[in-house]
Amino acid sequence: MVTAADPDNTRTSVWLAAGPAAPARRRCEGAFGLDRERITGATVRLLDAEGLARFSMRRLAAALGVTAMSLYWYVDTKHDLLELALDRALGEIPLPPPGPARTAAECGREGWCGRLRLLACGYRGLLAEHPWVAALAAAYPNIGPHARAFDSALQRLLDATGLADAARTGAHLAVSQFLHGCGATARRVPDGDFGLALDVLIAGIQAKAAAPQAP
């Protein structure tokens, strides 16, 4: 099973890999009726069906009806493919609209706290739907386009709290740790308990925002 310690610390994230494929690879593109999108989608489906512990390139190739070696025309390693699958799954989380959220003084459904609630519940729903996401989110750097879009949405909501820089950074860390910590309990903790914990977190951010801030 992949854990946070599994990927070699010296490997380069698939999102930071150098440039386009070599000419030989480009000439063979489509030779197996494959592309990265199709392979990534099949990876997500296989992880959902069999779990992370049973995942292998051979099983994936069998599901696609190709040889395992043919997959390496499109990804260099299994870890690259798992990173791609992680970001594909993160893209399922509904994000709040890109415009600014209302300020702390207007913290209703359209304010930052209401939108933060929806964002957090969306993340928890993703973890319940795809249990393997939690382990991969801990193992990889989460710098794919969907991961960055999620973090940008969170940053916009915290900007609307009015917190000063250091406090906003602390709030970002608290929310991130809270959401990642949900991975182990997403299917066991009742919705009401999760909602209560989230309310406590949001109330703490509201209280900090309302308190006098150091210049």
PDB file of C-alpha atoms in Angstrom:
ATOM      1  CA  MET A   1       0.000   0.000   0.000  1.00  0.00           C
ATOM      2  CA  VAL A   2       1.205   3.515  -0.739  1.00  0.00           C
ATOM      3  CA  THR A   3       1.833   5.600   2.369  1.00  0.00           C
ATOM      4  CA  ALA A   4       3.409   8.974   2.895  1.00  0.00           C
ATOM      5  CA  ALA A   5       6.798   7.264   3.207  1.00  0.00           C
ATOM      6  CA  ASP A   6       6.546   5.192   0.044  1.00  0.00           C
ATOM      7  CA  PRO A   7       7.388   7.619  -2.778  1.00  0.00           C
ATOM      8  CA  ASP A   8      11.128   8.134  -3.090  1.00  0.00           C
ATOM      9  CA  ASN A   9      11.975  11.566  -1.701  1.00  0.00           C
ATOM     10  CA  THR A  10      14.138  12.206  -4.762  1.00  0.00           C
ATOM     11  CA  ARG A  11      11.424  11.566  -7.351  1.00  0.00           C
ATOM     12  CA  THR A  12      10.002  14.500  -9.251  1.00  0.00           C
ATOM     13  CA  SER A  13       6.266  15.072  -9.123  1.00  0.00           C
ATOM     14  CA  VAL A  14       4.491  14.310 -12.372  1.00  0.00           C
ATOM     15  CA  TRP A  15       3.367  17.957 -12.314  1.00  0.00           C
ATOM     16  CA  LEU A  16       6.985  19.128 -12.317  1.00  0.00           C
ATOM     17  CA  ALA A  17       8.321  16.651 -14.875  1.00  0.00           C
ATOM     18  CA  ALA A  18      10.269  18.099 -17.769  1.00  0.00           C
ATOM     19  CA  GLY A  19       8.587  18.982 -21.060  1.00  0.00           C
ATOM     20  CA  PRO A  20       6.829  16.870 -23.669  1.00  0.00           C
ATOM     21  CA  ALA A  21       7.390  13.193 -24.368  1.00  0.00           C
ATOM     22  CA  ALA A  22      10.313  12.084 -26.494  1.00  0.00           C
ATOM     23  CA  PRO A  23       9.716  11.913 -30.277  1.00  0.00           C
ATOM     24  CA  ALA A  24       9.555   8.102 -30.195  1.00  0.00           C
ATOM     25  CA  ARG A  25       6.729   8.290 -27.702  1.00  0.00           C
ATOM     26  CA  ARG A  26       4.855  10.899 -29.702  1.00  0.00           C
ATOM     27  CA  ARG A  27       5.042   8.732 -32.807  1.00  0.00           C
ATOM     28  CA  CYS A  28       3.506   5.849 -30.874  1.00  0.00           C
ATOM     29  CA  GLU A  29       0.788   7.958 -29.271  1.00  0.00           C
ATOM     30  CA  GLY A  30      -2.573   6.297 -29.764  1.00  0.00           C
ATOM     31  CA  ALA A  31      -0.971   3.023 -30.908  1.00  0.00           C
ATOM     32  CA  PHE A  32      -2.804   1.230 -28.119  1.00  0.00           C
ATOM     33  CA  GLY A  33      -5.962   3.327 -28.296  1.00  0.00           C
ATOM     34  CA  LEU A  34      -4.885   5.023 -25.079  1.00  0.00           C
ATOM     35  CA  ASP A  35      -4.119   8.471 -23.778  1.00  0.00           C
ATOM     36  CA  ARG A  36      -3.408   9.850 -20.326  1.00  0.00           C
ATOM     37  CA  GLU A  37      -7.017  10.871 -19.773  1.00  0.00           C
ATOM     38  CA  ARG A  38      -8.346   7.382 -20.449  1.00  0.00           C
ATOM     39  CA  ILE A  39      -5.650   5.732 -18.327  1.00  0.00           C
ATOM     40  CA  THR A  40      -6.245   8.146 -15.438  1.00  0.00           C
ATOM     41  CA  GLY A  41      -9.987   7.554 -15.527  1.00  0.00           C
ATOM     42  CA  ALA A  42      -9.438   3.788 -15.487  1.00  0.00           C
ATOM     43  CA  THR A  43      -7.056   4.201 -12.546  1.00  0.00           C
ATOM     44  CA  VAL A  44      -9.716   6.035 -10.530  1.00  0.00           C
ATOM     45  CA  ARG A  45     -12.275   3.317 -11.296  1.00  0.00           C
ATOM     46  CA  LEU A  46      -9.860   0.535 -10.349  1.00  0.00           C
ATOM     47  CA  LEU A  47      -8.888   2.245  -7.094  1.00  0.00           C
ATOM     48  CA  ASP A  48     -12.578   2.648  -6.248  1.00  0.00           C
ATOM     49  CA  ALA A  49     -13.293  -1.002  -7.013  1.00  0.00           C
ATOM     50  CA  GLU A  50     -10.259  -2.714  -5.466  1.00  0.00           C
ATOM     51  CA  GLY A  51      -8.564  -0.192  -3.196  1.00  0.00           C
ATOM     52  CA  LEU A  52      -5.059   1.196  -3.077  1.00  0.00           C
ATOM     53  CA  ALA A  53      -3.453  -1.908  -1.560  1.00  0.00           C
ATOM     54  CA  ARG A  54      -4.378  -4.044  -4.586  1.00  0.00           C
ATOM     55  CA  PHE A  55      -3.561  -1.492  -7.246  1.00  0.00           C
ATOM     56  CA  SER A  56      -0.841  -2.402  -9.755  1.00  0.00           C
ATOM     57  CA  MET A  57       0.051  -1.534 -13.304  1.00  0.00           C
ATOM     58  CA  ARG A  58      -0.698  -5.132 -14.316  1.00  0.00           C
ATOM     59  CA  ARG A  59      -4.224  -4.947 -12.912  1.00  0.00           C
ATOM     60  CA  LEU A  60      -4.762  -1.611 -14.604  1.00  0.00           C
ATOM     61  CA  ALA A  61      -3.492  -2.935 -17.922  1.00  0.00           C
ATOM     62  CA  ALA A  62      -5.827  -5.934 -17.642  1.00  0.00           C
ATOM     63  CA  ALA A  63      -8.765  -3.607 -17.003  1.00  0.00           C
ATOM     64  CA  LEU A  64      -7.862  -1.655 -20.140  1.00  0.00           C
ATOM     65  CA  GLY A  65      -7.176  -4.765 -22.215  1.00  0.00           C
ATOM     66  CA  VAL A  66      -3.554  -3.821 -22.961  1.00  0.00           C
ATOM     67  CA  THR A  67      -0.116  -4.930 -21.830  1.00  0.00           C
ATOM     68  CA  ALA A  68       1.409  -3.400 -18.725  1.00  0.00           C
ATOM     69  CA  MET A  69       4.379  -2.123 -20.725  1.00  0.00           C
ATOM     70  CA  SER A  70       2.092  -0.133 -23.025  1.00  0.00           C
ATOM     71  CA  LEU A  71       1.104   2.085 -20.079  1.00  0.00           C
ATOM     72  CA  TYR A  72       4.661   3.357 -19.817  1.00  0.00           C
ATOM     73  CA  TRP A  73       4.283   5.212 -23.107  1.00  0.00           C
ATOM     74  CA  TYR A  74       2.082   7.630 -21.167  1.00  0.00           C
ATOM     75  CA  VAL A  75       3.503   7.675 -17.618  1.00  0.00           C
ATOM     76  CA  ASP A  76       7.001   6.997 -16.338  1.00  0.00           C
ATOM     77  CA  THR A  77       6.047   5.340 -13.042  1.00  0.00           C
ATOM     78  CA  LYS A  78       3.103   4.046 -11.063  1.00  0.00           C
ATOM     79  CA  HIS A  79       3.557   6.989  -8.701  1.00  0.00           C
ATOM     80  CA  ASP A  80       3.031   9.407 -11.589  1.00  0.00           C
ATOM     81  CA  LEU A  81      -0.239   7.689 -12.397  1.00  0.00           C
ATOM     82  CA  LEU A  82      -1.406   7.778  -8.781  1.00  0.00           C
ATOM     83  CA  GLU A  83      -0.681  11.513  -8.664  1.00  0.00           C
ATOM     84  CA  LEU A  84      -2.767  11.996 -11.794  1.00  0.00           C
ATOM     85  CA  ALA A  85      -5.614   9.954 -10.300  1.00  0.00           C
ATOM     86  CA  LEU A  86      -5.481  11.966  -7.074  1.00  0.00           C
ATOM     87  CA  ASP A  87      -5.840  15.255  -8.911  1.00  0.00           C
ATOM     88  CA  ARG A  88      -8.612  13.845 -11.133  1.00  0.00           C
ATOM     89  CA  ALA A  89     -10.565  12.944  -7.977  1.00  0.00           C
ATOM     90  CA  LEU A  90      -9.959  16.352  -6.388  1.00  0.00           C
ATOM     91  CA  GLY A  91     -11.551  17.878  -9.454  1.00  0.00           C
ATOM     92  CA  GLU A  92     -14.896  16.401  -8.342  1.00  0.00           C
ATOM     93  CA  ILE A  93     -15.159  18.780  -5.369  1.00  0.00           C
ATOM     94  CA  PRO A  94     -17.626  21.617  -6.058  1.00  0.00           C
ATOM     95  CA  LEU A  95     -15.808  24.917  -5.603  1.00  0.00           C
ATOM     96  CA  PRO A  96     -17.415  28.202  -4.574  1.00  0.00           C
ATOM     97  CA  PRO A  97     -17.791  30.804  -7.321  1.00  0.00           C
ATOM     98  CA  PRO A  98     -14.581  32.718  -8.077  1.00  0.00           C
ATOM     99  CA  GLY A  99     -15.932  36.099  -6.958  1.00  0.00           C
ATOM    100  CA  PRO A 100     -15.132  37.408  -3.476  1.00  0.00           C
ATOM    101  CA  ALA A 101     -17.116  36.004  -0.564  1.00  0.00           C
ATOM    102  CA  ARG A 102     -18.912  38.370   1.757  1.00  0.00           C
ATOM    103  CA  THR A 103     -16.986  39.573   4.763  1.00  0.00           C
ATOM    104  CA  ALA A 104     -17.052  38.293   8.326  1.00  0.00           C
ATOM    105  CA  ALA A 105     -19.775  40.809   9.164  1.00  0.00           C
ATOM    106  CA  GLU A 106     -22.039  39.185   6.562  1.00  0.00           C
ATOM    107  CA  CYS A 107     -21.270  35.552   7.298  1.00  0.00           C
ATOM    108  CA  GLY A 108     -24.394  33.876   6.007  1.00  0.00           C
ATOM    109  CA  ARG A 109     -24.754  31.235   3.328  1.00  0.00           C
ATOM    110  CA  GLU A 110     -23.039  33.464   0.772  1.00  0.00           C
ATOM    111  CA  GLY A 111     -20.441  34.654   3.268  1.00  0.00           C
ATOM    112  CA  TRP A 112     -17.081  33.021   3.782  1.00  0.00           C
ATOM    113  CA  CYS A 113     -18.295  30.741   6.579  1.00  0.00           C
ATOM    114  CA  GLY A 114     -21.215  29.377   4.573  1.00  0.00           C
ATOM    115  CA  ARG A 115     -18.998  28.772   1.579  1.00  0.00           C
ATOM    116  CA  LEU A 116     -16.296  27.228   3.751  1.00  0.00           C
ATOM    117  CA  ARG A 117     -18.887  24.829   5.136  1.00  0.00           C
ATOM    118  CA  LEU A 118     -19.850  23.760   1.614  1.00  0.00           C
ATOM    119  CA  LEU A 119     -16.211  23.390   0.582  1.00  0.00           C
ATOM    120  CA  ALA A 120     -15.393  21.266   3.639  1.00  0.00           C
ATOM    121  CA  CYS A 121     -18.450  19.072   3.176  1.00  0.00           C
ATOM    122  CA  GLY A 122     -17.499  18.595  -0.468  1.00  0.00           C
ATOM    123  CA  TYR A 123     -14.030  17.437   0.558  1.00  0.00           C
ATOM    124  CA  ARG A 124     -15.445  15.050   3.121  1.00  0.00           C
ATOM    125  CA  GLY A 125     -17.862  13.675   0.545  1.00  0.00           C
ATOM    126  CA  LEU A 126     -14.941  13.050  -1.802  1.00  0.00           C
ATOM    127  CA  LEU A 127     -13.081  11.098   0.901  1.00  0.00           C
ATOM    128  CA  ALA A 128     -16.144   8.964   1.532  1.00  0.00           C
ATOM    129  CA  GLU A 129     -16.599   8.326  -2.201  1.00  0.00           C
ATOM    130  CA  HIS A 130     -12.910   7.614  -2.859  1.00  0.00           C
ATOM    131  CA  PRO A 131     -11.303   6.259   0.373  1.00  0.00           C
ATOM    132  CA  TRP A 132      -7.880   5.973  -1.313  1.00  0.00           C
ATOM    133  CA  VAL A 133      -7.653   9.751  -1.753  1.00  0.00           C
ATOM    134  CA  ALA A 134      -6.665  10.329   1.886  1.00  0.00           C
ATOM    135  CA  ALA A 135      -3.549   8.143   1.664  1.00  0.00           C
ATOM    136  CA  LEU A 136      -2.459   9.678  -1.635  1.00  0.00           C
ATOM    137  CA  ALA A 137      -3.071  13.226  -0.393  1.00  0.00           C
ATOM    138  CA  ALA A 138      -0.680  12.456   2.467  1.00  0.00           C
ATOM    139  CA  ALA A 139       1.887  10.819   0.177  1.00  0.00           C
ATOM    140  CA  TYR A 140       2.110  13.335  -2.668  1.00  0.00           C
ATOM    141  CA  PRO A 141       2.625  17.118  -2.883  1.00  0.00           C
ATOM    142  CA  ASN A 142      -0.918  18.039  -4.064  1.00  0.00           C
ATOM    143  CA  ILE A 143       0.215  20.516  -6.704  1.00  0.00           C
ATOM    144  CA  GLY A 144      -1.906  19.402  -9.634  1.00  0.00           C
ATOM    145  CA  PRO A 145      -4.341  21.879 -11.239  1.00  0.00           C
ATOM    146  CA  HIS A 146      -7.384  20.721  -9.269  1.00  0.00           C
ATOM    147  CA  ALA A 147      -5.481  20.678  -5.981  1.00  0.00           C
ATOM    148  CA  ARG A 148      -4.299  24.232  -6.642  1.00  0.00           C
ATOM    149  CA  ALA A 149      -7.812  25.333  -7.573  1.00  0.00           C
ATOM    150  CA  PHE A 150      -9.110  23.921  -4.291  1.00  0.00           C
ATOM    151  CA  ASP A 151      -6.407  25.705  -2.297  1.00  0.00           C
ATOM    152  CA  SER A 152      -7.049  28.961  -4.150  1.00  0.00           C
ATOM    153  CA  ALA A 153     -10.749  28.712  -3.296  1.00  0.00           C
ATOM    154  CA  LEU A 154      -9.869  28.171   0.361  1.00  0.00           C
ATOM    155  CA  GLN A 155      -7.480  31.127   0.298  1.00  0.00           C
ATOM    156  CA  ARG A 156     -10.185  33.412  -1.125  1.00  0.00           C
ATOM    157  CA  LEU A 157     -12.588  32.420   1.641  1.00  0.00           C
ATOM    158  CA  LEU A 158      -9.997  33.068   4.331  1.00  0.00           C
ATOM    159  CA  ASP A 159      -9.127  36.412   2.746  1.00  0.00           C
ATOM    160  CA  ALA A 160     -12.754  37.422   3.360  1.00  0.00           C
ATOM    161  CA  THR A 161     -12.434  36.764   7.104  1.00  0.00           C
ATOM    162  CA  GLY A 162     -10.430  39.947   7.604  1.00  0.00           C
ATOM    163  CA  LEU A 163      -7.707  38.080   9.480  1.00  0.00           C
ATOM    164  CA  ALA A 164      -4.218  39.557   9.415  1.00  0.00           C
ATOM    165  CA  ASP A 165      -1.526  37.690   7.522  1.00  0.00           C
ATOM    166  CA  ALA A 166      -0.174  35.515  10.350  1.00  0.00           C
ATOM    167  CA  ALA A 167      -3.643  34.680  11.672  1.00  0.00           C
ATOM    168  CA  ARG A 168      -4.884  33.902   8.158  1.00  0.00           C
ATOM    169  CA  THR A 169      -1.956  31.534   7.671  1.00  0.00           C
ATOM    170  CA  GLY A 170      -2.836  29.841  10.945  1.00  0.00           C
ATOM    171  CA  ALA A 171      -6.475  29.520   9.895  1.00  0.00           C
ATOM    172  CA  HIS A 172      -5.417  28.012   6.575  1.00  0.00           C
ATOM    173  CA  LEU A 173      -3.292  25.436   8.399  1.00  0.00           C
ATOM    174  CA  ALA A 174      -6.119  24.627  10.829  1.00  0.00           C
ATOM    175  CA  VAL A 175      -8.654  24.087   8.042  1.00  0.00           C
ATOM    176  CA  SER A 176      -6.216  22.049   5.938  1.00  0.00           C
ATOM    177  CA  GLN A 177      -5.281  19.803   8.848  1.00  0.00           C
ATOM    178  CA  PHE A 178      -8.934  19.389   9.792  1.00  0.00           C
ATOM    179  CA  LEU A 179      -9.876  18.314   6.275  1.00  0.00           C
ATOM    180  CA  HIS A 180      -6.936  15.961   5.825  1.00  0.00           C
ATOM    181  CA  GLY A 181      -7.656  14.470   9.242  1.00  0.00           C
ATOM    182  CA  CYS A 182     -11.121  13.553   8.028  1.00  0.00           C
ATOM    183  CA  GLY A 183      -9.589  10.959   5.726  1.00  0.00           C
ATOM    184  CA  ALA A 184      -9.397   8.234   8.358  1.00  0.00           C
ATOM    185  CA  THR A 185     -12.916   8.816   9.632  1.00  0.00           C
ATOM    186  CA  ALA A 186     -14.931   9.980   6.623  1.00  0.00           C
ATOM    187  CA  ARG A 187     -17.056   6.806   6.559  1.00  0.00           C
ATOM    188  CA  ARG A 188     -17.259   6.281  10.324  1.00  0.00           C
ATOM    189  CA  VAL A 189     -18.071   9.671  11.820  1.00  0.00           C
ATOM    190  CA  PRO A 190     -21.762  10.605  11.535  1.00  0.00           C
ATOM    191  CA  ASP A 191     -22.611  13.699   9.510  1.00  0.00           C
ATOM    192  CA  GLY A 192     -23.861  15.459  12.634  1.00  0.00           C
ATOM    193  CA  ASP A 193     -20.563  14.967  14.468  1.00  0.00           C
ATOM    194  CA  PHE A 194     -18.595  16.198  11.489  1.00  0.00           C
ATOM    195  CA  GLY A 195     -20.861  19.228  11.200  1.00  0.00           C
ATOM    196  CA  LEU A 196     -20.411  20.031  14.882  1.00  0.00           C
ATOM    197  CA  ALA A 197     -16.618  19.813  14.625  1.00  0.00           C
ATOM    198  CA  LEU A 198     -16.711  22.041  11.557  1.00  0.00           C
ATOM    199  CA  ASP A 199     -18.927  24.558  13.371  1.00  0.00           C
ATOM    200  CA  VAL A 200     -16.414  24.713  16.225  1.00  0.00           C
ATOM    201  CA  LEU A 201     -13.580  25.335  13.762  1.00  0.00           C
ATOM    202  CA  ILE A 202     -15.488  28.080  11.956  1.00  0.00           C
ATOM    203  CA  ALA A 203     -16.529  29.673  15.254  1.00  0.00           C
ATOM    204  CA  GLY A 204     -12.868  29.780  16.278  1.00  0.00           C
ATOM    205  CA  ILE A 205     -11.944  31.558  13.051  1.00  0.00           C
ATOM    206  CA  GLN A 206     -14.835  34.002  13.529  1.00  0.00           C
ATOM    207  CA  ALA A 207     -13.746  34.730  17.100  1.00  0.00           C
ATOM    208  CA  LYS A 208     -10.164  35.326  16.001  1.00  0.00           C
ATOM    209  CA  ALA A 209     -11.348  37.619  13.207  1.00  0.00           C
ATOM    210  CA  ALA A 210     -13.503  39.613  15.635  1.00  0.00           C
ATOM    211  CA  ALA A 211     -10.703  40.048  18.180  1.00  0.00           C
ATOM    212  CA  PRO A 212      -8.417  43.110  18.020  1.00  0.00           C
ATOM    213  CA  GLN A 213      -5.550  42.311  15.665  1.00  0.00           C
ATOM    214  CA  ALA A 214      -1.952  43.253  16.231  1.00  0.00           C
ATOM    215  CA  PRO A 215      -0.717  45.918  13.791  1.00  0.00           C
TER     216      PRO A 215
END
